[in-house]
Amino acid sequence: MTAEEKWGDESRGSLKIPEELPLLSLKNSVVFPFLATPLVVGRSKSLKAVESASQEHKIIVVVAQKEENREQVDKEDLYDIGTACALKQVVHTGENELKCVVEGISRVRIKYYTQSDPYFRVSIEVLKDEPYAEDEEIKKINTTIRMQVEKFIQLGIPLPTAFVVAATNVSRPDVQADLFASYLLTSTEQKQQILEENNIKKRLIKLTEFLSEELKKFEVQSQIRDKVQKEVGKTQRDYFLRQQLKAIKEELGESDENVALTGELEKKLQKKKMPKEAKQKVQKEIKRLEGMPSMSPEHSYVRTYIEWMLDVPWSEKTSDVLDIKKAKKTLDGDHYDLEKVKEHILDYLAVRKLKGKTTRGPILCFVGPPGVGKTSLGQSIAKSIGRKFIRMSIGGIRDEAEIRGHRRTYVGALPGRIIQGLSQVGTNNPVFMLDEVDKVGADFRGDPSSALLEVLDPEQNNSFRDHYLEVPFDLSNVMFITTANILDTIHPALRDRMEIIEIPGYSSEEKVHIARQFLIGKQLKEQGLEKYNIKFNEDAIMLIIEEYTREAGVRNLEREISRICKKIAREIVEDRKYTKVVTSGKVKEYLGISKVQPSEIEDKNRVGVATGLAYTPVGGDILLIESTYYSGSGELILTGKLGDVMQESAKAAISYIRSRSVEFGLEQKLFSKSDIHIHVPAGAVPKDGPSAGVAITSSLVSAFTGIPVIRDTGMTGEITLRGRVLPIGGLKEKLLAAKRSGLKKVVLPEKNRKDLEEVPKNILKGLELVFVENIDDVVKNTLEKNPFKNRKSLEKEGTIPREATKVSGFLA
């Protein structure tokens, strides 16, 4: 509500005030006795209270609320003392609004509320002023008040003519106090104190104090106004207001905020070691800031830029720990195996120790399936060399400004996440991990992969330009490490800038070691079981690995161990007999039925079924490739969700067999009058790649000749139309799958012999490895008997290649 007061009649009239009345709450005003006050009423309860009073005695209690901005008020939000008022006039100005004039009759105290909805009704007690005699003290106070009122008029405070006339004519001290409080006090709280005071002398003293405070405030405002008018005259309004604020601060003895701010920034700049170009840029911006009004929108942009420039670690760095033995101990303590990565880091430290501080940080890319420890390895590297660690996931980002930052012309511009990360850790030589680099996107906003070309190029990143900073920053001290699950989706130019280190999946034996050394202890600690001495036997761990997880890494293995620990924790909390040694039986009890059925080889040698070896993102696996033929028109049918490359391998295999049909004892018309069907089970799983060529060929030769394939022999290799066997990838994973599935012999391309050096010897144990150069050697080692006919005549012609070389056990 708004209130604009008008002077009313001095007499209270002969109105009798009822004991119960409707209540009207005011937001920012107090109504005094003898005052006629126009009000605008808009709140629902207030409208209903006015309507009720109009229909009853035309008397209403008007009370101020304690908080001006509160729309919905309760009993506790209103003062206890108000004014009983006569409703003089009510005019409806709209559907939910009316104007009314109320005239104060008497001060009243609210005894209690008789109603809260739909409007307030209260039981009241009429308050009488304490009797007083107009002695000398009251006369002196009254004179002081009149002098204060004259001072208000002299200061040019705008006052209604009716007030000036009334102030001259009214002589009663109690009426004067209410009149002057209503017009001259700006605080609702002060007005309420005057209303609540029944002792006339105390009321006048309070009024004098309040008027004195108001006068001081108006005098300062008048001085400021005069000072500002002398300084700026008739300038724009916003500039006038800023000068007013400046003058106010001078009166309070406060220094200009801009001067203090720029002084503080200058001190920081003097202490900060930064390149000459960057320092000059900051000095220029500080001068701009000094002459810029603090209310200007650009003020905050310039200040933010300067603060970022001062936060960036231009020269701050940590000292590397060059103790190679200590670094090796840290790496070995955090991760099992991964020798190639550890060797690389130790080599870098050795060079760093010999050469000194000018050594550039390596840019590595860890590639491997999920859960093998790529991200945690970055943290371990930082710990081993005594550097700070930053991890930034860039998977899915599509805006190159995430890397390079936004130009300062944009509202809310910030540096890129590279500079932000360095500012966060406060050094310019951390280990900076860019996670999921193979999942970076690109759209109309730019290609983040292209922005990374400069960041990850040792020849360029010593002058990396962030769009926001606008000056070059040296990233050559940063050790960048990226991680990826596959290399195919990484930009070729970006891939060329990084040193690729493949982190393959773990064998079951390696997972057992990792579980024993790291995972079990970690989970016992996390689940609060450290003091209970819980043990896992090796069979139990192996069962979890083989039948409850199917992965190259150990993430799900840790999850399943965590589930078992939680079950044991529950047993302890429920005061049941808890498991102290987790056995295979307990694993099945806690985890339920097996989630993964291990791939199994055939129970006996079968015609047309060959065992291939495959590489998947979660490690190696075996594929049972089935072939058959029947009367038809020479059509080739391929099923099992095979990719284009695998389909081409099947076609190449058929072409090779047709070209050698005489040696296999097959008639040419067999191919034109038969349909050939090749199927790879697990039809819902996509399969692709050339390494199944050898297995497809063996399966087809078996189907056509009727000779069964040896069931415990696995094979892998790409084939050509001339029958040559080409090398394959993922050798370690494929040999792991062979061993896990119970195969005894594995046929491999001759050119993969050198790769055995990187395969742990415990994987090779118990496997017979046969290295071959062509298909002739393959089928002689994978089928129960030699499928070739007329062997003697062929040997005379010299068309039979040399015998396949066999390697067994640990031989490489």
Short mmCIF file of N, CA, C and O in Angstrom, two decimals, residues 51 65 158 176 200 253 316 330 333 350 398 400 411 425 451 499 511 532 545 564 581 610 616 629 658 668 764:
data_model
loop_
_atom_site.label_atom_id
_atom_site.label_comp_id
_atom_site.label_asym_id
_atom_site.label_seq_id
_atom_site.Cartn_x
_atom_site.Cartn_y
_atom_site.Cartn_z
N GLU A 51 -13.99 -3.85 3.32
CA GLU A 51 -15.40 -4.09 2.98
C GLU A 51 -16.22 -4.41 4.23
O GLU A 51 -17.34 -3.92 4.42
N GLN A 65 3.18 -3.20 9.48
CA GLN A 65 3.86 -4.50 9.55
C GLN A 65 5.36 -4.30 9.74
O GLN A 65 5.93 -3.28 9.33
N PRO A 158 10.90 19.32 0.43
CA PRO A 158 9.54 19.57 -0.07
C PRO A 158 8.48 19.09 0.93
O PRO A 158 8.44 17.92 1.28
N GLN A 176 1.01 18.04 18.03
CA GLN A 176 2.21 18.43 17.28
C GLN A 176 3.16 17.24 17.06
O GLN A 176 3.69 17.04 15.98
N ILE A 200 3.64 12.03 27.13
CA ILE A 200 3.82 13.13 26.18
C ILE A 200 5.24 13.65 26.19
O ILE A 200 5.85 13.90 25.14
N GLY A 253 35.07 9.61 4.99
CA GLY A 253 36.50 9.40 5.17
C GLY A 253 37.04 8.19 4.46
O GLY A 253 38.13 7.71 4.75
N GLU A 316 55.91 -19.94 -11.98
CA GLU A 316 55.85 -20.83 -10.81
C GLU A 316 55.92 -22.28 -11.26
O GLU A 316 55.18 -22.68 -12.16
N THR A 330 57.48 -45.89 -6.24
CA THR A 330 56.13 -45.29 -6.24
C THR A 330 55.27 -45.89 -7.34
O THR A 330 54.12 -46.25 -7.12
N GLY A 333 54.41 -49.46 -6.55
CA GLY A 333 53.47 -49.56 -5.43
C GLY A 333 52.04 -49.25 -5.82
O GLY A 333 51.10 -49.74 -5.18
N ALA A 350 65.73 -39.94 -16.10
CA ALA A 350 67.18 -40.07 -16.26
C ALA A 350 67.73 -38.96 -17.16
O ALA A 350 68.75 -38.32 -16.86
N ARG A 398 32.67 -30.12 -27.99
CA ARG A 398 32.52 -29.81 -29.40
C ARG A 398 32.96 -28.39 -29.75
O ARG A 398 32.98 -28.01 -30.90
N GLU A 400 35.80 -25.48 -29.77
CA GLU A 400 37.25 -25.31 -29.64
C GLU A 400 37.60 -24.25 -28.59
O GLU A 400 38.72 -24.21 -28.08
N VAL A 411 30.55 -11.53 -23.78
CA VAL A 411 30.15 -11.37 -22.38
C VAL A 411 30.40 -12.69 -21.65
O VAL A 411 30.05 -13.77 -22.14
N VAL A 425 46.09 -25.25 -10.23
CA VAL A 425 47.16 -25.90 -9.46
C VAL A 425 48.31 -24.96 -9.14
O VAL A 425 49.13 -25.24 -8.27
N ALA A 451 42.34 -27.74 -32.33
CA ALA A 451 42.91 -26.84 -31.31
C ALA A 451 43.97 -27.55 -30.49
O ALA A 451 44.95 -26.93 -30.05
N GLU A 499 53.16 -39.91 -28.51
CA GLU A 499 53.83 -41.21 -28.42
C GLU A 499 52.83 -42.23 -27.90
O GLU A 499 52.37 -42.13 -26.76
N LYS A 511 45.16 -60.38 -12.99
CA LYS A 511 44.03 -59.83 -12.22
C LYS A 511 44.03 -60.36 -10.79
O LYS A 511 43.69 -59.63 -9.85
N TYR A 532 38.86 -56.59 10.77
CA TYR A 532 38.24 -57.91 10.89
C TYR A 532 39.04 -59.02 10.20
O TYR A 532 38.63 -60.18 10.20
N ILE A 545 36.63 -63.53 -11.36
CA ILE A 545 37.19 -63.06 -12.63
C ILE A 545 36.57 -63.80 -13.81
O ILE A 545 36.19 -63.19 -14.81
N ILE A 564 30.82 -58.11 -2.20
CA ILE A 564 31.07 -59.16 -1.20
C ILE A 564 31.40 -58.53 0.14
O ILE A 564 30.89 -58.96 1.19
N VAL A 581 37.03 -66.07 5.75
CA VAL A 581 37.76 -66.45 4.54
C VAL A 581 36.74 -66.64 3.42
O VAL A 581 35.85 -67.49 3.52
N ALA A 610 35.49 -74.44 -37.01
CA ALA A 610 36.86 -74.07 -36.67
C ALA A 610 36.84 -73.06 -35.52
O ALA A 610 35.91 -72.27 -35.38
N THR A 616 38.73 -58.10 -28.74
CA THR A 616 37.60 -57.22 -28.46
C THR A 616 38.06 -56.10 -27.51
O THR A 616 39.13 -56.19 -26.91
N TYR A 629 27.54 -76.53 -46.82
CA TYR A 629 27.09 -76.26 -48.19
C TYR A 629 25.99 -77.25 -48.54
O TYR A 629 25.88 -78.34 -47.94
N ARG A 658 38.66 -72.53 -54.31
CA ARG A 658 38.28 -72.86 -55.70
C ARG A 658 39.53 -72.96 -56.57
O ARG A 658 39.62 -73.82 -57.46
N GLN A 668 34.94 -78.66 -59.80
CA GLN A 668 34.57 -77.25 -59.97
C GLN A 668 33.06 -77.04 -59.96
O GLN A 668 32.55 -76.03 -59.45
N LEU A 764 52.25 -68.25 -22.12
CA LEU A 764 52.69 -69.24 -23.13
C LEU A 764 52.77 -70.65 -22.55
O LEU A 764 52.71 -71.64 -23.30
#
